[in-house]
Amino acid sequence: MKIENVKVYDLEESVKASKYPMAISTDKCNFDITDTVKRLAQSPKGEAHDQFLSGIRVAFDLTFSNKAWIELERYRFITFVSSQSTMHRIAKFDLSQQYNEYVDKRIISIMNELKEQYNNTHDMEDYLKLLYSNPSGFELTARLTTNYRCLKGVYSQRKNHRLPEWRKFCNWIETLPYASELII
């Protein structure tokens, strides 16, 4: 798992906006992360008091295994901007670089044989054997966008997950600006 090119947008503006419901004049709303802002951010799911977290947007490049990608797709508010393609590039990847440390070396050897077979024949059956034999430890990179509210849900559900990628991802969430006050 690897995360790069992280950008956080509208943090100050969204914290200011969290104060609008109780404001008489929005001119006096500021970026101070007060105890009230923290309580709003830490409100339970479904109460909607943490809605302002949706305005704190995060964009990043994530390299994850096929297994973790399948689980990530359940979070509706994580949007794929662009990603590497197994369908288009599996026969071109350097497979020794694409698998995580949990993929058995014997399987990687078989995958390289299947890749070589397809690249020699360009036969559709050989392509499908290569594609469908690909193990869950195959890693791809995607550009994603999300927000602090979604990351709050991911963190609470995945911080103690059995897959090491999820625990590393949650450790990364902890490094985001004001994560301890607004997400964790």
mmCIF file of C-alpha atoms in Angstrom:
data_model
loop_
_atom_site.group_PDB
_atom_site.id
_atom_site.type_symbol
_atom_site.label_atom_id
_atom_site.label_comp_id
_atom_site.label_asym_id
_atom_site.label_seq_id
_atom_site.Cartn_x
_atom_site.Cartn_y
_atom_site.Cartn_z
ATOM 1 C CA MET A 1 0.000 0.000 0.000
ATOM 2 C CA LYS A 2 1.240 3.450 -0.899
ATOM 3 C CA ILE A 3 -0.338 6.923 -0.732
ATOM 4 C CA GLU A 4 1.078 9.882 -2.654
ATOM 5 C CA ASN A 5 0.153 13.325 -3.981
ATOM 6 C CA VAL A 6 -2.201 14.171 -1.107
ATOM 7 C CA LYS A 7 -4.136 17.434 -1.246
ATOM 8 C CA VAL A 8 -6.683 18.682 1.316
ATOM 9 C CA TYR A 9 -9.174 21.336 0.172
ATOM 10 C CA ASP A 10 -11.602 23.670 1.985
ATOM 11 C CA LEU A 11 -10.623 22.721 5.536
ATOM 12 C CA GLU A 12 -10.798 26.269 6.892
ATOM 13 C CA GLU A 13 -13.954 27.148 4.961
ATOM 14 C CA SER A 14 -15.806 24.037 6.151
ATOM 15 C CA VAL A 15 -14.841 24.539 9.787
ATOM 16 C CA LYS A 16 -16.097 28.129 9.530
ATOM 17 C CA ALA A 17 -19.326 26.871 7.931
ATOM 18 C CA SER A 18 -19.855 24.383 10.779
ATOM 19 C CA LYS A 19 -20.666 27.431 12.924
ATOM 20 C CA TYR A 20 -23.408 28.774 10.603
ATOM 21 C CA PRO A 21 -26.368 27.000 12.285
ATOM 22 C CA MET A 22 -25.828 28.913 15.536
ATOM 23 C CA ALA A 23 -24.554 32.157 13.994
ATOM 24 C CA ILE A 24 -26.484 35.404 13.893
ATOM 25 C CA SER A 25 -23.836 36.851 11.571
ATOM 26 C CA THR A 26 -21.565 34.633 9.488
ATOM 27 C CA ASP A 27 -18.953 37.419 9.537
ATOM 28 C CA LYS A 28 -17.952 36.309 13.020
ATOM 29 C CA CYS A 29 -17.462 32.637 12.081
ATOM 30 C CA ASN A 30 -13.781 31.726 12.111
ATOM 31 C CA PHE A 31 -11.468 28.757 11.701
ATOM 32 C CA ASP A 32 -11.009 28.092 15.434
ATOM 33 C CA ILE A 33 -11.574 24.413 16.139
ATOM 34 C CA THR A 34 -13.619 24.894 19.276
ATOM 35 C CA ASP A 35 -15.065 22.233 21.555
ATOM 36 C CA THR A 36 -18.376 22.678 19.715
ATOM 37 C CA VAL A 37 -16.726 21.984 16.354
ATOM 38 C CA LYS A 38 -15.122 18.855 17.836
ATOM 39 C CA ARG A 39 -18.480 17.674 19.239
ATOM 40 C CA LEU A 40 -20.128 18.193 15.846
ATOM 41 C CA ALA A 41 -17.348 16.263 14.099
ATOM 42 C CA GLN A 42 -17.531 13.422 16.597
ATOM 43 C CA SER A 43 -21.315 13.063 16.539
ATOM 44 C CA PRO A 44 -22.603 9.537 15.861
ATOM 45 C CA LYS A 45 -23.413 8.358 12.352
ATOM 46 C CA GLY A 46 -26.870 9.297 11.204
ATOM 47 C CA GLU A 47 -27.254 12.429 13.315
ATOM 48 C CA ALA A 48 -25.928 14.631 10.473
ATOM 49 C CA HIS A 49 -24.259 17.084 12.860
ATOM 50 C CA ASP A 50 -20.956 16.169 11.179
ATOM 51 C CA GLN A 51 -22.201 17.190 7.711
ATOM 52 C CA PHE A 52 -19.619 19.996 7.486
ATOM 53 C CA LEU A 53 -16.921 17.306 7.234
ATOM 54 C CA SER A 54 -18.245 16.545 3.726
ATOM 55 C CA GLY A 55 -16.870 19.900 2.613
ATOM 56 C CA ILE A 56 -13.307 19.024 3.593
ATOM 57 C CA ARG A 57 -12.212 17.292 0.432
ATOM 58 C CA VAL A 58 -9.154 15.075 0.053
ATOM 59 C CA ALA A 59 -7.501 13.943 -3.192
ATOM 60 C CA PHE A 60 -4.706 11.362 -3.316
ATOM 61 C CA ASP A 61 -3.096 8.540 -5.272
ATOM 62 C CA LEU A 62 -3.565 5.155 -3.608
ATOM 63 C CA THR A 63 -1.844 1.880 -4.470
ATOM 64 C CA PHE A 64 -3.936 -0.976 -3.068
ATOM 65 C CA SER A 65 -4.323 -4.711 -3.663
ATOM 66 C CA ASN A 66 -7.225 -6.139 -5.665
ATOM 67 C CA LYS A 67 -8.621 -7.493 -2.390
ATOM 68 C CA ALA A 68 -8.597 -4.067 -0.726
ATOM 69 C CA TRP A 69 -9.998 -2.295 -3.823
ATOM 70 C CA ILE A 70 -13.088 -4.510 -3.721
ATOM 71 C CA GLU A 71 -13.696 -3.518 -0.107
ATOM 72 C CA LEU A 72 -12.995 0.180 -0.739
ATOM 73 C CA GLU A 73 -15.717 0.347 -3.376
ATOM 74 C CA ARG A 74 -18.383 -0.005 -0.679
ATOM 75 C CA TYR A 75 -17.731 3.568 0.437
ATOM 76 C CA ARG A 76 -20.046 5.599 -1.791
ATOM 77 C CA PHE A 77 -18.228 8.872 -1.243
ATOM 78 C CA ILE A 78 -14.836 7.787 -2.465
ATOM 79 C CA THR A 79 -14.671 8.632 -6.150
ATOM 80 C CA PHE A 80 -12.246 7.146 -8.623
ATOM 81 C CA VAL A 81 -10.763 9.917 -10.771
ATOM 82 C CA SER A 82 -8.587 7.554 -12.810
ATOM 83 C CA SER A 83 -6.898 4.208 -12.268
ATOM 84 C CA GLN A 84 -4.520 1.729 -13.770
ATOM 85 C CA SER A 85 -6.276 -0.924 -15.820
ATOM 86 C CA THR A 86 -5.835 -4.658 -15.465
ATOM 87 C CA MET A 87 -8.053 -5.191 -18.512
ATOM 88 C CA HIS A 88 -5.854 -3.070 -20.766
ATOM 89 C CA ARG A 89 -2.397 -3.598 -19.293
ATOM 90 C CA ILE A 90 -2.099 -6.962 -17.524
ATOM 91 C CA ALA A 91 -0.044 -8.360 -20.401
ATOM 92 C CA LYS A 92 2.312 -5.350 -20.219
ATOM 93 C CA PHE A 93 2.941 -4.985 -16.461
ATOM 94 C CA ASP A 94 6.202 -6.105 -14.884
ATOM 95 C CA LEU A 95 4.415 -8.657 -12.739
ATOM 96 C CA SER A 96 7.323 -9.014 -10.329
ATOM 97 C CA GLN A 97 6.601 -5.394 -9.296
ATOM 98 C CA GLN A 98 2.794 -5.586 -9.178
ATOM 99 C CA TYR A 99 2.254 -8.173 -6.448
ATOM 100 C CA ASN A 100 2.436 -7.528 -2.727
ATOM 101 C CA GLU A 101 4.588 -9.568 -0.385
ATOM 102 C CA TYR A 102 1.778 -12.043 0.394
ATOM 103 C CA VAL A 103 1.582 -13.524 -3.115
ATOM 104 C CA ASP A 104 3.375 -16.859 -3.336
ATOM 105 C CA LYS A 105 6.405 -16.690 -5.675
ATOM 106 C CA ARG A 106 5.185 -19.843 -7.420
ATOM 107 C CA ILE A 107 1.971 -18.054 -8.389
ATOM 108 C CA ILE A 108 3.956 -15.112 -9.743
ATOM 109 C CA SER A 109 5.956 -17.570 -11.835
ATOM 110 C CA ILE A 110 2.737 -19.080 -13.223
ATOM 111 C CA MET A 111 1.381 -15.598 -13.966
ATOM 112 C CA ASN A 112 4.552 -14.743 -15.885
ATOM 113 C CA GLU A 113 4.144 -17.958 -17.905
ATOM 114 C CA LEU A 114 0.527 -17.060 -18.697
ATOM 115 C CA LYS A 115 1.563 -13.526 -19.649
ATOM 116 C CA GLU A 116 4.281 -14.825 -21.958
ATOM 117 C CA GLN A 117 1.859 -17.322 -23.523
ATOM 118 C CA TYR A 118 -0.690 -14.598 -24.261
ATOM 119 C CA ASN A 119 1.942 -12.163 -25.581
ATOM 120 C CA ASN A 120 3.125 -14.874 -27.973
ATOM 121 C CA THR A 121 -0.311 -15.965 -29.227
ATOM 122 C CA HIS A 122 -2.649 -12.980 -28.624
ATOM 123 C CA ASP A 123 -5.328 -15.634 -28.333
ATOM 124 C CA MET A 124 -8.447 -14.578 -26.383
ATOM 125 C CA GLU A 125 -8.474 -17.826 -24.367
ATOM 126 C CA ASP A 126 -4.882 -17.186 -23.272
ATOM 127 C CA TYR A 127 -5.825 -13.612 -22.339
ATOM 128 C CA LEU A 128 -8.749 -14.796 -20.212
ATOM 129 C CA LYS A 129 -6.556 -17.366 -18.450
ATOM 130 C CA LEU A 130 -4.095 -14.587 -17.610
ATOM 131 C CA LEU A 131 -6.801 -12.167 -16.479
ATOM 132 C CA TYR A 132 -8.827 -14.603 -14.358
ATOM 133 C CA SER A 133 -5.792 -16.233 -12.747
ATOM 134 C CA ASN A 134 -4.596 -12.929 -11.321
ATOM 135 C CA PRO A 135 -4.429 -13.157 -7.491
ATOM 136 C CA SER A 136 -5.870 -10.737 -4.944
ATOM 137 C CA GLY A 137 -2.399 -9.466 -4.069
ATOM 138 C CA PHE A 138 -2.092 -7.662 -7.408
ATOM 139 C CA GLU A 139 -1.626 -3.938 -6.751
ATOM 140 C CA LEU A 140 -2.908 -1.046 -8.831
ATOM 141 C CA THR A 141 -2.812 2.721 -8.332
ATOM 142 C CA ALA A 142 -5.782 5.062 -8.628
ATOM 143 C CA ARG A 143 -6.394 8.767 -8.097
ATOM 144 C CA LEU A 144 -9.227 9.194 -5.604
ATOM 145 C CA THR A 145 -11.249 11.996 -4.111
ATOM 146 C CA THR A 146 -13.237 11.834 -0.893
ATOM 147 C CA ASN A 147 -13.977 13.900 2.172
ATOM 148 C CA TYR A 148 -13.390 13.898 5.912
ATOM 149 C CA ARG A 149 -16.886 12.596 6.656
ATOM 150 C CA CYS A 150 -16.320 9.508 4.522
ATOM 151 C CA LEU A 151 -12.843 9.009 5.982
ATOM 152 C CA LYS A 152 -14.404 9.159 9.462
ATOM 153 C CA GLY A 153 -16.569 6.162 8.498
ATOM 154 C CA VAL A 154 -13.655 4.297 6.915
ATOM 155 C CA TYR A 155 -11.498 4.898 9.990
ATOM 156 C CA SER A 156 -14.102 3.679 12.478
ATOM 157 C CA GLN A 157 -14.796 0.540 10.434
ATOM 158 C CA ARG A 158 -11.279 -0.378 9.272
ATOM 159 C CA LYS A 159 -8.735 0.723 11.913
ATOM 160 C CA ASN A 160 -8.472 -2.828 13.318
ATOM 161 C CA HIS A 161 -9.091 -4.719 10.074
ATOM 162 C CA ARG A 162 -7.383 -8.035 9.320
ATOM 163 C CA LEU A 163 -5.876 -6.739 6.078
ATOM 164 C CA PRO A 164 -2.674 -4.810 6.795
ATOM 165 C CA GLU A 165 -3.488 -2.327 3.993
ATOM 166 C CA TRP A 166 -6.514 -1.087 5.915
ATOM 167 C CA ARG A 167 -4.536 -0.545 9.097
ATOM 168 C CA LYS A 168 -1.891 1.370 7.109
ATOM 169 C CA PHE A 169 -4.621 3.395 5.392
ATOM 170 C CA CYS A 170 -6.091 4.306 8.788
ATOM 171 C CA ASN A 171 -2.626 5.277 10.028
ATOM 172 C CA TRP A 172 -2.445 7.634 7.039
ATOM 173 C CA ILE A 173 -5.860 9.112 7.898
ATOM 174 C CA GLU A 174 -4.401 9.971 11.324
ATOM 175 C CA THR A 175 -1.785 12.170 9.592
ATOM 176 C CA LEU A 176 -4.317 14.418 7.830
ATOM 177 C CA PRO A 177 -4.635 17.982 9.154
ATOM 178 C CA TYR A 178 -6.796 18.087 12.301
ATOM 179 C CA ALA A 179 -7.610 14.378 11.965
ATOM 180 C CA SER A 180 -7.564 13.820 15.721
ATOM 181 C CA GLU A 181 -10.120 16.590 16.247
ATOM 182 C CA LEU A 182 -12.350 15.976 13.230
ATOM 183 C CA ILE A 183 -12.066 12.345 12.075
ATOM 184 C CA ILE A 184 -10.813 10.042 14.824
#
